[in-house]
mmCIF file of C-alpha atoms and ligand atoms in Angstrom:
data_model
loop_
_atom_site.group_PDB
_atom_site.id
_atom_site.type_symbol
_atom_site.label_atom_id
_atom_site.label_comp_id
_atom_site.label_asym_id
_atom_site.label_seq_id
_atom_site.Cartn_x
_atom_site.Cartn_y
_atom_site.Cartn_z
ATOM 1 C CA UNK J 1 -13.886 21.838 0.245
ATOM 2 C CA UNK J 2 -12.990 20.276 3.272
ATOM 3 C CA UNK J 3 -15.278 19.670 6.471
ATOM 4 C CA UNK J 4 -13.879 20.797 9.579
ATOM 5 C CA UNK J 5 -13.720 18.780 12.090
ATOM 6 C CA UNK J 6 -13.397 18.856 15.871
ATOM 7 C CA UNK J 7 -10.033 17.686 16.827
ATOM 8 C CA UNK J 8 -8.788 17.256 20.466
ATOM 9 C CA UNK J 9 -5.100 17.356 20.289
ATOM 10 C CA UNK J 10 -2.542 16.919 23.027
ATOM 11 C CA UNK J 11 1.064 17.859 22.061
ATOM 12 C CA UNK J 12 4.136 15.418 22.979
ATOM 13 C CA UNK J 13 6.114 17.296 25.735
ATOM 14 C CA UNK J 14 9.594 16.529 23.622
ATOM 15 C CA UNK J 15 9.732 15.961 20.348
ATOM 16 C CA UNK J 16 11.948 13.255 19.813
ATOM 17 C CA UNK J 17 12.704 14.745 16.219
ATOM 18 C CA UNK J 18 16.237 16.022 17.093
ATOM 19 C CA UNK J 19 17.348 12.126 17.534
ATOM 20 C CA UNK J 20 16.079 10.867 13.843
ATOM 21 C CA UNK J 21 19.289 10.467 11.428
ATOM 22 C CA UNK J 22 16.993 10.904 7.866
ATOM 23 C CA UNK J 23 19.659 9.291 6.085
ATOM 24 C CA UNK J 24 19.145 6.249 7.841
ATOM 25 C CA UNK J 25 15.989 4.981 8.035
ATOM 26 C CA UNK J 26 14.969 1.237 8.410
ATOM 27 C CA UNK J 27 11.304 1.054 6.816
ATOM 28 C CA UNK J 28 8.393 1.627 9.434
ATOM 29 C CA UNK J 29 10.277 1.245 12.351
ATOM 30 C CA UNK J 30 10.515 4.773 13.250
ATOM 31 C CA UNK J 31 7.354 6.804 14.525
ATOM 32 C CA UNK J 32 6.298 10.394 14.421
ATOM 33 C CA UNK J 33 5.448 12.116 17.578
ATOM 34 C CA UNK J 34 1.818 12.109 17.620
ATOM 35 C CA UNK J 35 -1.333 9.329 16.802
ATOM 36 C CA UNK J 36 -4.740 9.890 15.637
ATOM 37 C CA UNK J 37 -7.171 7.662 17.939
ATOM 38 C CA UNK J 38 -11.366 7.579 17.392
ATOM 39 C CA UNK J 39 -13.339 5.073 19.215
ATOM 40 C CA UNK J 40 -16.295 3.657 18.147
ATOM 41 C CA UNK J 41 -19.221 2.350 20.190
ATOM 42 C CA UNK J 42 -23.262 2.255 20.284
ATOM 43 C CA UNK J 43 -23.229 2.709 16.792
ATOM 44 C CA UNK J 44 -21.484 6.173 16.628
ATOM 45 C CA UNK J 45 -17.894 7.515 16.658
ATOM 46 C CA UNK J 46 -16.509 9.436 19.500
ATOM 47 C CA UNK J 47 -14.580 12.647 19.360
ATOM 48 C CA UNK J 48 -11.071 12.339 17.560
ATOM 49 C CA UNK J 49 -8.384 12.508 19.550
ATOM 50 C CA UNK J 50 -4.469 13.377 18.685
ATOM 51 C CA UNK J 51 -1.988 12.467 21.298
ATOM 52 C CA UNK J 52 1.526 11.808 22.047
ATOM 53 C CA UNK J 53 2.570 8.260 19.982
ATOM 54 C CA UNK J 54 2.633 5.295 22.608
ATOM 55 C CA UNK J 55 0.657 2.388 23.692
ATOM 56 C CA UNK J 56 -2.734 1.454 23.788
ATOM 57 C CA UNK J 57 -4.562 -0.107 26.469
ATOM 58 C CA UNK J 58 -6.812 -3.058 24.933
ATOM 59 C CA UNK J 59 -8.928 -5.973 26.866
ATOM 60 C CA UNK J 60 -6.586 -9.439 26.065
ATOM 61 C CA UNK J 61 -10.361 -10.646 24.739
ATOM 62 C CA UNK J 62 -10.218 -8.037 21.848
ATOM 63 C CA UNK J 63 -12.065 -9.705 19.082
ATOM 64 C CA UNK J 64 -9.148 -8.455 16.922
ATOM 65 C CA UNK J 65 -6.363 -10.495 18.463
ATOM 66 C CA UNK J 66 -8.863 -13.648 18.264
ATOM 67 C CA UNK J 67 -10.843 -13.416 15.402
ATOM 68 C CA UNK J 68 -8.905 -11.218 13.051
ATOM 69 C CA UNK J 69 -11.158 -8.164 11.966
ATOM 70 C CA UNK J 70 -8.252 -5.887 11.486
ATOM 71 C CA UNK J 71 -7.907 -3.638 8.248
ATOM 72 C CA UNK J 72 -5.233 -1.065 7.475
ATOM 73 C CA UNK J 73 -4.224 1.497 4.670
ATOM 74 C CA UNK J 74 -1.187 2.687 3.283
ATOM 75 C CA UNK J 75 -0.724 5.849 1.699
ATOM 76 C CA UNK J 76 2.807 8.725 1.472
ATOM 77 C CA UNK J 77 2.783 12.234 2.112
ATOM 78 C CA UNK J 78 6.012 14.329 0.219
ATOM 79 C CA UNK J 79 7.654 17.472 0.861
ATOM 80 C CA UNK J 80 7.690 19.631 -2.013
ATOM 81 C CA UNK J 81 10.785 22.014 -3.401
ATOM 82 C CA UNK J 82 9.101 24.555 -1.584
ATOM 83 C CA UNK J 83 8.728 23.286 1.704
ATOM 84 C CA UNK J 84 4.452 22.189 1.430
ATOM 85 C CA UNK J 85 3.253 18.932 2.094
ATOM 86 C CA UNK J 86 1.233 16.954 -0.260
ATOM 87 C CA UNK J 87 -0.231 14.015 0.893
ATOM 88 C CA UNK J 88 -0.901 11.705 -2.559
ATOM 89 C CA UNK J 89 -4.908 10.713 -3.216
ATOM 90 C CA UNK J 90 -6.178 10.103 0.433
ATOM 91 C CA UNK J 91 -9.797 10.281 -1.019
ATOM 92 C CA UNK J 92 -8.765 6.787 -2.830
ATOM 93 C CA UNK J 93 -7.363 5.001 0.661
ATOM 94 C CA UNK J 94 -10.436 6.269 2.333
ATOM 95 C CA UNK J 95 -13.205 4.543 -0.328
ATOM 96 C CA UNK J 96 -11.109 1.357 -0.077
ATOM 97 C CA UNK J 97 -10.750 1.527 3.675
ATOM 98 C CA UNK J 98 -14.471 1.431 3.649
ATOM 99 C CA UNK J 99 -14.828 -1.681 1.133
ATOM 100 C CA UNK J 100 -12.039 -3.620 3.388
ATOM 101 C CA UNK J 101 -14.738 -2.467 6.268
ATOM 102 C CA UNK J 102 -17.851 -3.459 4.300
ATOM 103 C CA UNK J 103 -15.992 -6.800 3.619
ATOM 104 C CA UNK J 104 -14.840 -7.532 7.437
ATOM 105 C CA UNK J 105 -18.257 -6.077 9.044
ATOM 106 C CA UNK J 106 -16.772 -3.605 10.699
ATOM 107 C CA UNK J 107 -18.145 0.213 10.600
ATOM 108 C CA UNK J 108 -17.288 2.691 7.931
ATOM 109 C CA UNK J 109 -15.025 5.452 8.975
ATOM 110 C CA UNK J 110 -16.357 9.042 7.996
ATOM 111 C CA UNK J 111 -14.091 10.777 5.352
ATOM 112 C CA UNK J 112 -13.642 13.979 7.507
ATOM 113 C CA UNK J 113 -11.899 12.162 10.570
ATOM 114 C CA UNK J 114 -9.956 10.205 7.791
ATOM 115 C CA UNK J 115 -8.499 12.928 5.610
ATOM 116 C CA UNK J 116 -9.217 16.124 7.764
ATOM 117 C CA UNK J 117 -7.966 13.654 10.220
ATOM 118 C CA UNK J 118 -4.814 12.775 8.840
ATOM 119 C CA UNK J 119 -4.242 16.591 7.472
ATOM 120 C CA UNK J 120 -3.804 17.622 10.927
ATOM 121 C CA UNK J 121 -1.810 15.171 11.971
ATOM 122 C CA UNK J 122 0.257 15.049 9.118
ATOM 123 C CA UNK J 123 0.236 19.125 9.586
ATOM 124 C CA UNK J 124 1.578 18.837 13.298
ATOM 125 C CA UNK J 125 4.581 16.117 12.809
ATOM 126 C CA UNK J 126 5.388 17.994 9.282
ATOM 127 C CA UNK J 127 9.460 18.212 10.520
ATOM 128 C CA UNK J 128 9.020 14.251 10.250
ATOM 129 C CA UNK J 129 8.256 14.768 6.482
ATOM 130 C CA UNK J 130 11.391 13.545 4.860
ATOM 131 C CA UNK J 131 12.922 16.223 2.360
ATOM 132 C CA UNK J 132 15.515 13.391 0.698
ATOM 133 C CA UNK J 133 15.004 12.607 -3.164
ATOM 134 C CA UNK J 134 13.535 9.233 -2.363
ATOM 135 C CA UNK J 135 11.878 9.426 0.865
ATOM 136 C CA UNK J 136 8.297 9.953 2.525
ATOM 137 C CA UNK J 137 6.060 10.094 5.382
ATOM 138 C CA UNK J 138 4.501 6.800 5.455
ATOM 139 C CA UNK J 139 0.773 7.240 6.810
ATOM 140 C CA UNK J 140 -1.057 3.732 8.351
ATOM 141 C CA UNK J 141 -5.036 4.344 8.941
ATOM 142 C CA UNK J 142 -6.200 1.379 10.536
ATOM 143 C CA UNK J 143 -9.228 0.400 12.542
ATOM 144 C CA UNK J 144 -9.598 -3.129 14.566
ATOM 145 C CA UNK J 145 -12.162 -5.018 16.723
ATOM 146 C CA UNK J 146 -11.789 -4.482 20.486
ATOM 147 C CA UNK J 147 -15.170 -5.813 21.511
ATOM 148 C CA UNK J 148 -13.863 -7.607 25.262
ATOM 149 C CA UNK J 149 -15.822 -10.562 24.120
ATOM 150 C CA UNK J 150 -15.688 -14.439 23.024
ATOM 151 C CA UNK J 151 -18.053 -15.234 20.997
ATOM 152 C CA UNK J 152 -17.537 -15.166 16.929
ATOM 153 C CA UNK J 153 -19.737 -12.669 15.998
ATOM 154 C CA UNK J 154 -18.789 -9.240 14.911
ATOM 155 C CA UNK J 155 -17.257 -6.545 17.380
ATOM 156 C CA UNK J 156 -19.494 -3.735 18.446
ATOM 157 C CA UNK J 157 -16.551 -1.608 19.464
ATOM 158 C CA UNK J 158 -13.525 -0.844 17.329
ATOM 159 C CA UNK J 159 -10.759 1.770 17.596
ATOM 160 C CA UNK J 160 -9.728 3.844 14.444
ATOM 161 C CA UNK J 161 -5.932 5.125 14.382
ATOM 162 C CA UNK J 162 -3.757 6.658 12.046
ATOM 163 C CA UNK J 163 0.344 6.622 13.048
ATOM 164 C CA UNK J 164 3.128 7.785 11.138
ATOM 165 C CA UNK J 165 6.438 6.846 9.931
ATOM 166 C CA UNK J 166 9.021 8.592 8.058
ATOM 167 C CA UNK J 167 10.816 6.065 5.422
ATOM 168 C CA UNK J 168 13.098 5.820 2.535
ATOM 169 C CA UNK J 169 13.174 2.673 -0.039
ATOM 170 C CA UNK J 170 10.917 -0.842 0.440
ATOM 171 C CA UNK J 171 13.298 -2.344 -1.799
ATOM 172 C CA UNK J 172 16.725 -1.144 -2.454
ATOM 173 C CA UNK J 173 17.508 -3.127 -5.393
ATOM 174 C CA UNK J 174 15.869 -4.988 -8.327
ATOM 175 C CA UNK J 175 14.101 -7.922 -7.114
ATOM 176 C CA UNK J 176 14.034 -11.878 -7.810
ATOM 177 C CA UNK J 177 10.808 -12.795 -7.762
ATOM 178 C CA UNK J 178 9.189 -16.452 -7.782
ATOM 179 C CA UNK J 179 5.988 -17.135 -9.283
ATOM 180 C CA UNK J 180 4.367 -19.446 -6.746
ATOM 181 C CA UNK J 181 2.329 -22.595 -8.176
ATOM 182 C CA UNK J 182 1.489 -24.092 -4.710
ATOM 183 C CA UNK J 183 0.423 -22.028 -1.854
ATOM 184 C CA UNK J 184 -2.438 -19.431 -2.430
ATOM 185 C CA UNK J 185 -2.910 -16.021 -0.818
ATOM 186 C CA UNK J 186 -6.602 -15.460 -2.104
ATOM 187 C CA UNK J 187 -9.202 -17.244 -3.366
ATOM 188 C CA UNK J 188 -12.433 -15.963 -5.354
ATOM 189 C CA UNK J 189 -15.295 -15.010 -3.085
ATOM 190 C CA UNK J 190 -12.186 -14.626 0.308
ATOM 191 C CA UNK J 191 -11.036 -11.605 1.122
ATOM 192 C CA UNK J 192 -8.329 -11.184 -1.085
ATOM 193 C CA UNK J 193 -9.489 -7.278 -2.615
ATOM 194 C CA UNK J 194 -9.700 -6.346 1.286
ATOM 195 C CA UNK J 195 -6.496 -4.768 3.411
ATOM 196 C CA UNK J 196 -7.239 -7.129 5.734
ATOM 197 C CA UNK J 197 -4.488 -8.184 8.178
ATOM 198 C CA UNK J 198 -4.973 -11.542 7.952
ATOM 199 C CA UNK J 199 -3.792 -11.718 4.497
ATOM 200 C CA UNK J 200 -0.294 -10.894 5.173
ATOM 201 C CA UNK J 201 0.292 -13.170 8.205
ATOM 202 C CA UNK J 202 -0.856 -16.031 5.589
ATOM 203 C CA UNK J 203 1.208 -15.070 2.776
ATOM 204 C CA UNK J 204 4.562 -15.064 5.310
ATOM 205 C CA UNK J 205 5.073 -18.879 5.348
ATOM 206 C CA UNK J 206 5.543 -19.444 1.371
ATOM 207 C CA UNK J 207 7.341 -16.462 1.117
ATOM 208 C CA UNK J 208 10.058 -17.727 3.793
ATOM 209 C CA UNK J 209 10.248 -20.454 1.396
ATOM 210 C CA UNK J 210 11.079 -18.413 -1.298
ATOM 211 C CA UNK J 211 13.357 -15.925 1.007
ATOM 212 C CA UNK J 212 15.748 -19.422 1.628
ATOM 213 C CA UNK J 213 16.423 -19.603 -1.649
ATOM 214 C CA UNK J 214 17.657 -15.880 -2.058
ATOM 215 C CA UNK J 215 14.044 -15.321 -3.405
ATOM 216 C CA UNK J 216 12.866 -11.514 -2.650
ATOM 217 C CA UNK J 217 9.419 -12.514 -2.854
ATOM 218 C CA UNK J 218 6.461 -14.079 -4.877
ATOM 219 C CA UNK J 219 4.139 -13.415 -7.526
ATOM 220 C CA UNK J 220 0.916 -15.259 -6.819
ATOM 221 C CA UNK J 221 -1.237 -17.483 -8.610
ATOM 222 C CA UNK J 222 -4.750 -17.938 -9.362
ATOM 223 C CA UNK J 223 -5.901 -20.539 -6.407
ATOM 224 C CA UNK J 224 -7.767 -22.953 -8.522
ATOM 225 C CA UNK J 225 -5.436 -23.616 -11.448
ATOM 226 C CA UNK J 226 -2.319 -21.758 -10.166
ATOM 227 C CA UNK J 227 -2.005 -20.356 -14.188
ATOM 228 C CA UNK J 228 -2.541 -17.252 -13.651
ATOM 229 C CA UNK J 229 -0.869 -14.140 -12.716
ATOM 230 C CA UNK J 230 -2.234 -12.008 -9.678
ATOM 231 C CA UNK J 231 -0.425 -9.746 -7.626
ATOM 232 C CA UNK J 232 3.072 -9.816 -5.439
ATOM 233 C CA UNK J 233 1.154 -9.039 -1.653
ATOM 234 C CA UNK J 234 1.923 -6.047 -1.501
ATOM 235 C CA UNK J 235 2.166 -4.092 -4.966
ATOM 236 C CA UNK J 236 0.587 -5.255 -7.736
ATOM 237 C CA UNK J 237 1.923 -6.674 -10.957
ATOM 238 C CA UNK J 238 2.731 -5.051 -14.507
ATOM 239 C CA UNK J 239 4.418 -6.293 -17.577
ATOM 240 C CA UNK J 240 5.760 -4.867 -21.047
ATOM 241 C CA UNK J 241 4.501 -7.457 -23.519
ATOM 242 C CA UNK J 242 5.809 -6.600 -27.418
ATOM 243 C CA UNK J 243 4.770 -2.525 -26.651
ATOM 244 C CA UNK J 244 1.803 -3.028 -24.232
ATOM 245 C CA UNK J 245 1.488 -2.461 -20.814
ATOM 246 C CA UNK J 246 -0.572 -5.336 -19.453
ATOM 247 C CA UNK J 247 -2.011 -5.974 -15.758
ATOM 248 C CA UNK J 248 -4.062 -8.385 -14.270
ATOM 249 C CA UNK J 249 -7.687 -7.027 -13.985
ATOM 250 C CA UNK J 250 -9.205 -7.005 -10.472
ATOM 251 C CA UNK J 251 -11.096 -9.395 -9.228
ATOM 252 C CA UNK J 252 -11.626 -10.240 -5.112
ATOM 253 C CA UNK J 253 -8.550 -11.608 -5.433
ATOM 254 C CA UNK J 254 -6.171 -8.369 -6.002
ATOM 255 C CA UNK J 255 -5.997 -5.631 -3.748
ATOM 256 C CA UNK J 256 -7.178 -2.262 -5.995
ATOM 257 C CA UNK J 257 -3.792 -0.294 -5.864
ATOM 258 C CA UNK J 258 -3.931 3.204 -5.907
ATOM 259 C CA UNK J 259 -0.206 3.125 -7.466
ATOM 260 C CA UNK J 260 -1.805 0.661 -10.304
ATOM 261 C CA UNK J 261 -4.703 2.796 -11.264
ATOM 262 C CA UNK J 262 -2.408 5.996 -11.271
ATOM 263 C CA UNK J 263 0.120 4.508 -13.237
ATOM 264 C CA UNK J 264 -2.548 3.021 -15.777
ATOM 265 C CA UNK J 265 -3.823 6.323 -16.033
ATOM 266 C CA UNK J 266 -0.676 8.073 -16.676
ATOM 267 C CA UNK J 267 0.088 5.272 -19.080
ATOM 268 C CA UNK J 268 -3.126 5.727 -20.844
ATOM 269 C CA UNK J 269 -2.280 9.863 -20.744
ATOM 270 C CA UNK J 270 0.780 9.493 -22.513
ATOM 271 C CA UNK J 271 -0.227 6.796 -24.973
ATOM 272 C CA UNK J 272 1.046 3.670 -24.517
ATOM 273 C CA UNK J 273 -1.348 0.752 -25.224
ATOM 274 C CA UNK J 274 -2.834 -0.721 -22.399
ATOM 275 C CA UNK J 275 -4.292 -3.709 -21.518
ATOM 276 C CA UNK J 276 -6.323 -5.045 -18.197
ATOM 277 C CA UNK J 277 -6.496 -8.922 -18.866
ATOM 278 C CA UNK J 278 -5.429 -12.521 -17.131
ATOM 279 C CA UNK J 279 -1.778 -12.964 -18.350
ATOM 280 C CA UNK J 280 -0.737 -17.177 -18.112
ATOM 281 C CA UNK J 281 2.170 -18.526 -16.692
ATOM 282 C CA UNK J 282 2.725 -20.107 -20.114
ATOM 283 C CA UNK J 283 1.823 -16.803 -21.807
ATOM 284 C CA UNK J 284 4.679 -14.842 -19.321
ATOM 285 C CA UNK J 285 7.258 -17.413 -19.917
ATOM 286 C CA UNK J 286 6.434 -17.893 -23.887
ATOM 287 C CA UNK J 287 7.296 -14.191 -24.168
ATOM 288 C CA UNK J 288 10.704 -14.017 -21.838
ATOM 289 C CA UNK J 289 11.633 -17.095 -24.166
ATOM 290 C CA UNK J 290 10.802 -14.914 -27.706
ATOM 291 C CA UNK J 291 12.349 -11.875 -26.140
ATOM 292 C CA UNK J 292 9.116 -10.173 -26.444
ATOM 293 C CA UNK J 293 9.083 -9.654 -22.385
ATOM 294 C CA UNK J 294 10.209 -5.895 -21.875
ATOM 295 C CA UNK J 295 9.571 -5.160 -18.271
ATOM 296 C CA UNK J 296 8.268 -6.711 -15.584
ATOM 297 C CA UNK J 297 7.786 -4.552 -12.311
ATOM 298 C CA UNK J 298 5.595 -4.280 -9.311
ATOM 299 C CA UNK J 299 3.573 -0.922 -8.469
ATOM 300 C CA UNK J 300 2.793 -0.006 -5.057
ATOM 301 C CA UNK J 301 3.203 3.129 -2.395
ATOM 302 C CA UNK J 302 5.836 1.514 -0.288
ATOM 303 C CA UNK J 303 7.507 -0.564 -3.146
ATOM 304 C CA UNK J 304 7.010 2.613 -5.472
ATOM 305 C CA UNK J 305 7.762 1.410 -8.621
ATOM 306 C CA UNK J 306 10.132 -1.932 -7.785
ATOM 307 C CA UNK J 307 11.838 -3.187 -11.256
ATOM 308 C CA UNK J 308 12.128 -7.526 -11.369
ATOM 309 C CA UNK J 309 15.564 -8.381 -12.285
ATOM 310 C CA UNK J 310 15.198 -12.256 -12.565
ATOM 311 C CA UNK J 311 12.236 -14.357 -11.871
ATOM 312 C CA UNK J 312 11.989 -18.405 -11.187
ATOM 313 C CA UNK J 313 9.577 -20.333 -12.670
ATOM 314 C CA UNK J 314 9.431 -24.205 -12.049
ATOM 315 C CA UNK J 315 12.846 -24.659 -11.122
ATOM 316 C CA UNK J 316 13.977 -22.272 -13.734
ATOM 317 C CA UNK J 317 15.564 -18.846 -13.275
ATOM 318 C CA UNK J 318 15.152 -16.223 -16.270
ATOM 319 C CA UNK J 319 17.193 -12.886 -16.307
ATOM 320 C CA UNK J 320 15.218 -11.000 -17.681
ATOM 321 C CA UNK J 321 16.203 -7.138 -19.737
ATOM 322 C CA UNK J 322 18.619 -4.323 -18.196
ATOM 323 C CA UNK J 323 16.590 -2.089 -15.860
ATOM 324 C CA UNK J 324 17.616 0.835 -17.909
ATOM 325 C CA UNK J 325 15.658 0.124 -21.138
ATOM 326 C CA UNK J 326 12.512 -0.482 -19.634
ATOM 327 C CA UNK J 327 11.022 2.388 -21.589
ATOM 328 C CA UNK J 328 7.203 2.853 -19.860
ATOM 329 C CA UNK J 329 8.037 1.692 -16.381
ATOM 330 C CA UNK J 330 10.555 4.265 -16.329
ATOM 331 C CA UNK J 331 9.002 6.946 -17.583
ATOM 332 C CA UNK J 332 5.875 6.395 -15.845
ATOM 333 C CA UNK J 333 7.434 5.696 -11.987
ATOM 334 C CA UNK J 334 9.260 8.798 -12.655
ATOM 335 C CA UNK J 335 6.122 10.693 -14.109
ATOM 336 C CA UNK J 336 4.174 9.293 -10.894
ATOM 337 C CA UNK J 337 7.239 10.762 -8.325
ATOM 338 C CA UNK J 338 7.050 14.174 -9.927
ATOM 339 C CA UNK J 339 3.521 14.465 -9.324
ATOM 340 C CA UNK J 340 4.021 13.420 -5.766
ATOM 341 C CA UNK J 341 6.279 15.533 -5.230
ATOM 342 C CA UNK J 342 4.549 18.871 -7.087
ATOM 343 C CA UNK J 343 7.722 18.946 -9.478
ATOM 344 C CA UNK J 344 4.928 18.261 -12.116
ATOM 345 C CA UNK J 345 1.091 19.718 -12.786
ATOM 346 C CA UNK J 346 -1.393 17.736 -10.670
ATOM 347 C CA UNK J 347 -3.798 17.499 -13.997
ATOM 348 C CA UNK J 348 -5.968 14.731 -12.027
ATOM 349 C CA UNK J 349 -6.163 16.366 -9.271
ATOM 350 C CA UNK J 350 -4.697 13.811 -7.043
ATOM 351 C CA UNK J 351 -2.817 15.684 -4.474
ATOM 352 C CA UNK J 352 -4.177 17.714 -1.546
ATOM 353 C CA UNK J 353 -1.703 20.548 -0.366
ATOM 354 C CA UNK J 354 -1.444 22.027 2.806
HETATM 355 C C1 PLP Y 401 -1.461 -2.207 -0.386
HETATM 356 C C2 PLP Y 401 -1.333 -3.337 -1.351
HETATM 357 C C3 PLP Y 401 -1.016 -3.146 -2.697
HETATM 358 C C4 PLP Y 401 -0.650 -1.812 -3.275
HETATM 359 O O1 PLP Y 401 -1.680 -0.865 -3.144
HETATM 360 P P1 PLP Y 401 -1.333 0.692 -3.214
HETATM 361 O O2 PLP Y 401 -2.650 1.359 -2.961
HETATM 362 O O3 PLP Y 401 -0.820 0.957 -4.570
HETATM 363 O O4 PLP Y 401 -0.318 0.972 -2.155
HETATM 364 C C5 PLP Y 401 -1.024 -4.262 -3.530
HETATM 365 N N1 PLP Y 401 -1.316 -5.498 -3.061
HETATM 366 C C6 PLP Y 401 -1.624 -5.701 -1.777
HETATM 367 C C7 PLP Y 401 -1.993 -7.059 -1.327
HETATM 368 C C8 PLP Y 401 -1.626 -4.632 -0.885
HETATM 369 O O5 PLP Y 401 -1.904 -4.845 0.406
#
């Protein structure tokens, strides 16, 4: 059952629908006609607002732009056969919007104005839900600091927002990834299991490094030893060891993925072995070497399910099996799709359909 909640909404004037080409979208740089916006101040949220997408007015002291408490989400709504719209486990954004929140000191957002919230928005720009086999409405909750104030200390004001973005593929084609031994994205005890902006304008400068050596992008290490395996910065990281699925287990350095916990269930539902342990470099390399590597792939909403074709190491560049044999990755990123898309029964419930 969901709460209803009071919505103010104020309807563009002119679409600007008629002038999106679907076949030919460049990922999140085209926006849907209308924004959710909720201010918060004195300790309580104001009334939610929809209105027309555009700017926002902020003080050039917003604690955000200085002091970086900025979080976000990322989740897809799909258009089904029959012309619904699911929008895929908003439930799970909202609980980890809230532990980004808890981490950064900022307020929790109530579930109603995040999912009712985003149902109605997502319900008023549904022509900007794609109906193409392998494209989505990309939804972006996010909530920043906008105190008009110096001092470091945590805002008392903050602005809550969800925007929207119709979008095909992240990644086009199967990636070369590098796993990086000498710049860190998160530490233990930082803020590395949080959505917090921050993270991503850090991670940039390494993976320009990468990017001018025709890398795609880069699997992190562990900070203190750099031996083990994390996450890729924005999907996280699987493997097909011998005939187990293995991922690294979350710490506060790996951003819970709602894509890895529904493909580990799914996994788990069909019966494949699984395993949630620390995988070495030695260990990953060891087992490309003995053939025993099967699949390597990174799971995430935008990235979906985004195969690794070749991966560096050192200096050293292993190609690793065809795409097309990868038996679990597969089968489960196609399980996962058909679920999104109601082409398959919803048995966990994960969908909400409107
Ligand atoms: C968002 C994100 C992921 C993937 O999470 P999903 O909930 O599956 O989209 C993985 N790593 C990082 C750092 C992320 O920001």
């Amino acid at each position: 059952m969901i709460e209803t909640l009071d919505i103010e909404i104020t309807q563009t004037k002119e679409s600007r629908l008629p002038q999106i080409d679907f076949a030919n979208i460049p990922f999140g740089r085209v926006f849907s006609d209308h924004m959710l916006v909720a201010h918060y101040s004195g300790g309580k949220w104001s009334k939610t607002s929809i209105l027309p997408y555009g700017n926002i007015p902020l003080s050039p002291a917003s604690s955000m732009i200085h002091y970086g408490q900025s979080i976000f989400e990322g989740l897809k709504a799909f258009r089904t056969d029959g012309g619904e719209t699911l929008i895929f486990r908003p439930w799970a954004n909202w609980e980890r919007m809230n532990q980004s929140a808890e981490r950064m000191c900022m307020p929790q957002v109530p579930k109603e104005m995040f999912v009712e919230g985003m149902r109605q928005l997502v319900g008023l720009d549904r022509g900007w839900v794609p109906s193409n086999p392998d494209s989505a409405l990309y939804i972006r909750p996010f909530l920043f600091a906008t105190d008009a104030a110096l001092g470091v200390r945590p805002s008392e004001e903050y602005i809550f927002m969800i925007i929207t973005s119709p979008v095909g593929p992240y990644y086009n084609n199967p990636l070369h990834l590098k796993i990086e031994t000498e710049y860190t994205r998160a530490a233990m005890g930082g803020v590395g299991s949080a959505k917090a902006a921050g993270n991503y304008g850090a991670a940039m400068y390494p993976a320009k490094m990468a990017q001018q050596q025709g890398i795609d992008q880069l699997i992190w290490t562990d900070a203190k030893e750099h031996k083990f395996l994390e996450e890729a910065g924005t999907m996280n990281m699987m493997c097909v060891i011998g005939d187990t699925l293995i991922t690294p287990p979350l710490t506060s350095t790996i951003l819970p993925g709602v894509t890895r916990d529904s493909f580990l269930t799914l996994a788990k539902d069909e019966g494949f072995k699984v395993e949630e342990r620390r995988i070495s470099t030695a260990e990953m390399i060891e087992a490309i070497e003995q053939g025993e590597l099967k699949e390597l792939f990174g799971v995430g909403t935008a990235a979906t399910t985004a195969q690794v074709a070749k991966l560096t190491f050192e200096g050293n560049t292993y190609e690793l099996p065809p795409i097309e044999g990868r038996v679990i990755s597969n089968s489960i990123g196609e399980k996962l799709l058909r679920i999104k898309k109601g082409q398959e029964e919803d048995l966990h419930g994960w969908n909400t359909r409107f």
